[in-house]
Amino acid sequence: MLVKTKAIVISSLKFQEKSLIVKCFTLSSGLKSYFVRDAFSSRKANQKIAYFQPLSILEIEAVHKNKGTLENFKEIRNGIPFQTIHTDIVKSTMVMFLSETLHYSIQEEEKNESLFLFLETALTWLDNHDEISNFHLILLLEITKYLGFYPDTSEIDLPHFEMNDGVFTLFNKGNVLSEHETSLLKKLIDLKFDNTEKIFHVVERQILLKVLIDYYSFHLEGFKKPKSLEVLKEIFS
């Protein structure tokens, strides 16, 4: 079946000497993996490989056989030509980390249009703004809405957050955050991308990042801590 759709690049893996296997989150069909033959051998190899940088947004025509095997592109175009995401060291490190997180988070081959549109809007915002120190934290928290484990805020005034059930609680037992960690999480819940106030200092952002990665681990089977996490910490230290 020939499909025309937008696609966000989640990962690309070199296959043998000349080819790529590219995992994309598509607007029409959810998660799909594609085989790109001779990606490194044509005269326009650099141009072709540039399409598959982390979290690039593409417009594609592809043949989807939907048999659980690798699919094939027929045509690829740049959907949103980012100006800064892949050239700014902070932003490029951030999207490398986020793409790796999404690789372990989006696990089902099913359409999730609302998540796709959220990611598209968020990445466009990132490309056009400079105050981005909290972007990855806000994004990680917001993604949990679309994956089904956003914190239940009905009792948000209680002093602790329980990770397994995703609820605020009076009791400090089990997989529960400290009052300080819970306070930071409450601040993050209220935060929007365009808030430019210095809400968190470096150590607090690192605490929140650990909390969010742990929260993902509790709720997503097979989730792994991204290898690029340490690089991200270095960038924001």
GROMACS .gro file of C-alpha atoms in nm:
model
  237
    1MET     CA    1   0.000   0.000   0.000
    2LEU     CA    2   0.137   0.341  -0.100
    3VAL     CA    3   0.118   0.587   0.188
    4LYS     CA    4   0.185   0.963   0.199
    5THR     CA    5   0.244   1.091   0.550
    6LYS     CA    6   0.455   1.303   0.780
    7ALA     CA    7   0.717   1.116   0.982
    8ILE     CA    8   0.946   1.198   1.276
    9VAL     CA    9   1.283   1.022   1.271
   10ILE     CA   10   1.334   0.830   1.595
   11SER     CA   11   1.658   0.650   1.512
   12SER     CA   12   1.883   0.543   1.226
   13LEU     CA   13   2.120   0.248   1.230
   14LYS     CA   14   2.391   0.173   0.977
   15PHE     CA   15   2.338  -0.166   0.813
   16GLN     CA   16   2.642  -0.335   0.663
   17GLU     CA   17   2.858  -0.082   0.476
   18LYS     CA   18   2.619   0.120   0.265
   19SER     CA   19   2.264   0.107   0.399
   20LEU     CA   20   2.049   0.236   0.685
   21ILE     CA   21   1.761   0.108   0.891
   22VAL     CA   22   1.549   0.407   0.993
   23LYS     CA   23   1.279   0.399   1.259
   24CYS     CA   24   1.012   0.666   1.219
   25PHE     CA   25   0.703   0.768   1.410
   26THR     CA   26   0.451   0.839   1.134
   27LEU     CA   27   0.133   1.044   1.146
   28SER     CA   28  -0.065   0.785   0.949
   29SER     CA   29   0.058   0.455   1.088
   30GLY     CA   30   0.249   0.503   1.414
   31LEU     CA   31   0.589   0.338   1.444
   32LYS     CA   32   0.748   0.209   1.122
   33SER     CA   33   1.098   0.094   1.028
   34TYR     CA   34   1.241   0.150   0.680
   35PHE     CA   35   1.531   0.010   0.484
   36VAL     CA   36   1.736   0.273   0.297
   37ARG     CA   37   1.955   0.095   0.045
   38ASP     CA   38   2.291   0.247  -0.053
   39ALA     CA   39   2.246   0.547   0.176
   40PHE     CA   40   2.625   0.591   0.196
   41SER     CA   41   2.722   0.517  -0.163
   42SER     CA   42   2.535   0.754  -0.393
   43ARG     CA   43   2.668   1.089  -0.509
   44LYS     CA   44   2.411   1.262  -0.288
   45ALA     CA   45   2.484   1.045   0.015
   46ASN     CA   46   2.540   1.337   0.254
   47GLN     CA   47   2.214   1.497   0.147
   48LYS     CA   48   2.028   1.168   0.191
   49ILE     CA   49   2.176   1.093   0.533
   50ALA     CA   50   2.093   1.446   0.650
   51TYR     CA   51   1.724   1.358   0.630
   52PHE     CA   52   1.767   1.104   0.909
   53GLN     CA   53   1.908   1.316   1.190
   54PRO     CA   54   1.733   1.264   1.526
   55LEU     CA   55   1.378   1.401   1.536
   56SER     CA   56   1.387   1.540   1.183
   57ILE     CA   57   1.035   1.586   1.048
   58LEU     CA   58   0.987   1.444   0.699
   59GLU     CA   59   0.717   1.419   0.439
   60ILE     CA   60   0.738   1.072   0.289
   61GLU     CA   61   0.584   0.847   0.031
   62ALA     CA   62   0.638   0.485   0.129
   63VAL     CA   63   0.525   0.136   0.048
   64HIS     CA   64   0.376  -0.019   0.362
   65LYS     CA   65   0.333  -0.394   0.335
   66ASN     CA   66   0.232  -0.411   0.703
   67LYS     CA   67   0.379  -0.759   0.747
   68GLY     CA   68   0.612  -0.678   1.034
   69THR     CA   69   0.910  -0.642   0.799
   70LEU     CA   70   1.110  -0.336   0.698
   71GLU     CA   71   0.919  -0.096   0.477
   72ASN     CA   72   1.058   0.108   0.185
   73PHE     CA   73   1.058   0.478   0.103
   74LYS     CA   74   0.960   0.588  -0.245
   75GLU     CA   75   1.016   0.960  -0.187
   76ILE     CA   76   1.147   1.173   0.101
   77ARG     CA   77   1.117   1.548   0.151
   78ASN     CA   78   1.207   1.774   0.440
   79GLY     CA   79   0.876   1.839   0.617
   80ILE     CA   80   0.998   2.119   0.844
   81PRO     CA   81   1.345   2.257   0.761
   82PHE     CA   82   1.487   2.318   1.108
   83GLN     CA   83   1.725   2.611   1.136
   84THR     CA   84   1.890   2.549   1.475
   85ILE     CA   85   1.801   2.207   1.616
   86HIS     CA   86   2.080   2.017   1.441
   87THR     CA   87   2.343   2.293   1.447
   88ASP     CA   88   2.315   2.426   1.804
   89ILE     CA   89   2.515   2.194   2.034
   90VAL     CA   90   2.270   2.223   2.323
   91LYS     CA   91   1.965   2.159   2.108
   92SER     CA   92   2.128   1.877   1.913
   93THR     CA   93   2.230   1.705   2.237
   94MET     CA   94   1.879   1.750   2.371
   95VAL     CA   95   1.712   1.598   2.064
   96MET     CA   96   1.960   1.310   2.067
   97PHE     CA   97   1.853   1.234   2.424
   98LEU     CA   98   1.482   1.279   2.346
   99SER     CA   99   1.496   1.061   2.034
  100GLU     CA  100   1.661   0.786   2.238
  101THR     CA  101   1.392   0.821   2.506
  102LEU     CA  102   1.118   0.800   2.242
  103HIS     CA  103   1.287   0.494   2.094
  104TYR     CA  104   1.224   0.311   2.421
  105SER     CA  105   0.886   0.477   2.490
  106ILE     CA  106   0.683   0.442   2.169
  107GLN     CA  107   0.652   0.068   2.149
  108GLU     CA  108   0.330  -0.005   1.962
  109GLU     CA  109   0.283   0.003   1.585
  110GLU     CA  110  -0.039   0.194   1.602
  111LYS     CA  111  -0.152   0.540   1.503
  112ASN     CA  112  -0.125   0.809   1.771
  113GLU     CA  113  -0.209   1.129   1.587
  114SER     CA  114  -0.235   1.345   1.900
  115LEU     CA  115   0.116   1.248   2.015
  116PHE     CA  116   0.258   1.311   1.667
  117LEU     CA  117   0.102   1.658   1.645
  118PHE     CA  118   0.223   1.745   1.995
  119LEU     CA  119   0.580   1.643   1.909
  120GLU     CA  120   0.568   1.836   1.582
  121THR     CA  121   0.450   2.152   1.761
  122ALA     CA  122   0.705   2.112   2.041
  123LEU     CA  123   1.000   2.058   1.806
  124THR     CA  124   0.898   2.361   1.600
  125TRP     CA  125   0.893   2.564   1.921
  126LEU     CA  126   1.238   2.435   2.016
  127ASP     CA  127   1.380   2.533   1.678
  128ASN     CA  128   1.255   2.890   1.717
  129HIS     CA  129   1.349   2.969   2.078
  130ASP     CA  130   1.669   3.016   2.274
  131GLU     CA  131   1.557   2.978   2.637
  132ILE     CA  132   1.527   2.599   2.636
  133SER     CA  133   1.680   2.481   2.964
  134ASN     CA  134   1.354   2.321   3.081
  135PHE     CA  135   1.232   2.202   2.740
  136HIS     CA  136   1.331   1.836   2.778
  137LEU     CA  137   1.176   1.815   3.125
  138ILE     CA  138   0.845   1.963   3.012
  139LEU     CA  139   0.841   1.743   2.703
  140LEU     CA  140   0.908   1.423   2.897
  141LEU     CA  141   0.627   1.502   3.139
  142GLU     CA  142   0.380   1.602   2.866
  143ILE     CA  143   0.449   1.285   2.664
  144THR     CA  144   0.315   1.079   2.955
  145LYS     CA  145  -0.031   1.221   2.875
  146TYR     CA  146  -0.023   1.047   2.539
  147LEU     CA  147   0.131   0.726   2.671
  148GLY     CA  148  -0.125   0.691   2.949
  149PHE     CA  149   0.058   0.760   3.275
  150TYR     CA  150   0.043   1.137   3.335
  151PRO     CA  151   0.037   1.211   3.711
  152ASP     CA  152  -0.307   1.226   3.871
  153THR     CA  153  -0.322   1.582   4.004
  154SER     CA  154  -0.655   1.552   4.190
  155GLU     CA  155  -0.468   1.541   4.526
  156ILE     CA  156  -0.172   1.757   4.424
  157ASP     CA  157  -0.165   1.939   4.760
  158LEU     CA  158  -0.045   1.622   4.935
  159PRO     CA  159   0.329   1.618   5.018
  160HIS     CA  160   0.454   1.305   4.837
  161PHE     CA  161   0.427   1.153   4.490
  162GLU     CA  162   0.388   0.777   4.453
  163MET     CA  163   0.557   0.654   4.134
  164ASN     CA  164   0.375   0.323   4.075
  165ASP     CA  165   0.023   0.464   4.077
  166GLY     CA  166   0.118   0.814   3.964
  167VAL     CA  167  -0.070   0.982   4.252
  168PHE     CA  168   0.006   1.233   4.523
  169THR     CA  169  -0.011   1.085   4.872
  170LEU     CA  170   0.020   1.171   5.239
  171PHE     CA  171   0.236   0.870   5.317
  172ASN     CA  172   0.609   0.831   5.265
  173LYS     CA  173   0.633   0.461   5.189
  174GLY     CA  174   0.690   0.246   4.884
  175ASN     CA  175   0.819   0.408   4.565
  176VAL     CA  176   0.753   0.759   4.688
  177LEU     CA  177   0.936   1.083   4.618
  178SER     CA  178   1.066   1.298   4.900
  179GLU     CA  179   0.887   1.623   4.978
  180HIS     CA  180   1.160   1.817   4.800
  181GLU     CA  181   1.140   1.600   4.485
  182THR     CA  182   0.761   1.621   4.494
  183SER     CA  183   0.776   1.999   4.525
  184LEU     CA  184   0.996   2.017   4.214
  185LEU     CA  185   0.757   1.790   4.023
  186LYS     CA  186   0.463   2.015   4.117
  187LYS     CA  187   0.651   2.316   3.978
  188LEU     CA  188   0.720   2.126   3.657
  189ILE     CA  189   0.353   2.032   3.616
  190ASP     CA  190   0.266   2.404   3.614
  191LEU     CA  191   0.542   2.495   3.367
  192LYS     CA  192   0.490   2.579   2.999
  193PHE     CA  193   0.746   2.593   2.718
  194ASP     CA  194   0.730   2.972   2.693
  195ASN     CA  195   0.794   3.034   3.063
  196THR     CA  196   1.133   3.206   3.068
  197GLU     CA  197   1.167   3.245   3.446
  198LYS     CA  198   1.460   3.074   3.614
  199ILE     CA  199   1.244   2.816   3.790
  200PHE     CA  200   1.513   2.551   3.853
  201HIS     CA  201   1.884   2.563   3.908
  202VAL     CA  202   2.117   2.298   3.764
  203VAL     CA  203   2.097   2.049   4.051
  204GLU     CA  204   1.717   2.070   4.059
  205ARG     CA  205   1.694   1.999   3.686
  206GLN     CA  206   1.914   1.693   3.733
  207ILE     CA  207   1.693   1.571   4.017
  208LEU     CA  208   1.384   1.614   3.800
  209LEU     CA  209   1.548   1.439   3.507
  210LYS     CA  210   1.625   1.138   3.726
  211VAL     CA  211   1.268   1.140   3.862
  212LEU     CA  212   1.121   1.142   3.510
  213ILE     CA  213   1.350   0.865   3.382
  214ASP     CA  214   1.261   0.654   3.687
  215TYR     CA  215   0.891   0.730   3.631
  216TYR     CA  216   0.917   0.609   3.270
  217SER     CA  217   1.093   0.295   3.394
  218PHE     CA  218   0.808   0.217   3.632
  219HIS     CA  219   0.542   0.249   3.363
  220LEU     CA  220   0.700   0.126   3.039
  221GLU     CA  221   0.806  -0.235   3.013
  222GLY     CA  222   1.150  -0.268   2.859
  223PHE     CA  223   1.234   0.102   2.899
  224LYS     CA  224   1.609   0.166   2.922
  225LYS     CA  225   1.796   0.466   3.054
  226PRO     CA  226   1.918   0.657   2.745
  227LYS     CA  227   2.292   0.632   2.689
  228SER     CA  228   2.299   1.001   2.597
  229LEU     CA  229   2.172   1.098   2.945
  230GLU     CA  230   2.523   1.164   3.075
  231VAL     CA  231   2.605   1.385   2.776
  232LEU     CA  232   2.290   1.587   2.840
  233LYS     CA  233   2.390   1.632   3.205
  234GLU     CA  234   2.730   1.761   3.095
  235ILE     CA  235   2.572   2.015   2.861
  236PHE     CA  236   2.354   2.156   3.139
  237SER     CA  237   2.609   2.139   3.419
   0.00000   0.00000   0.00000
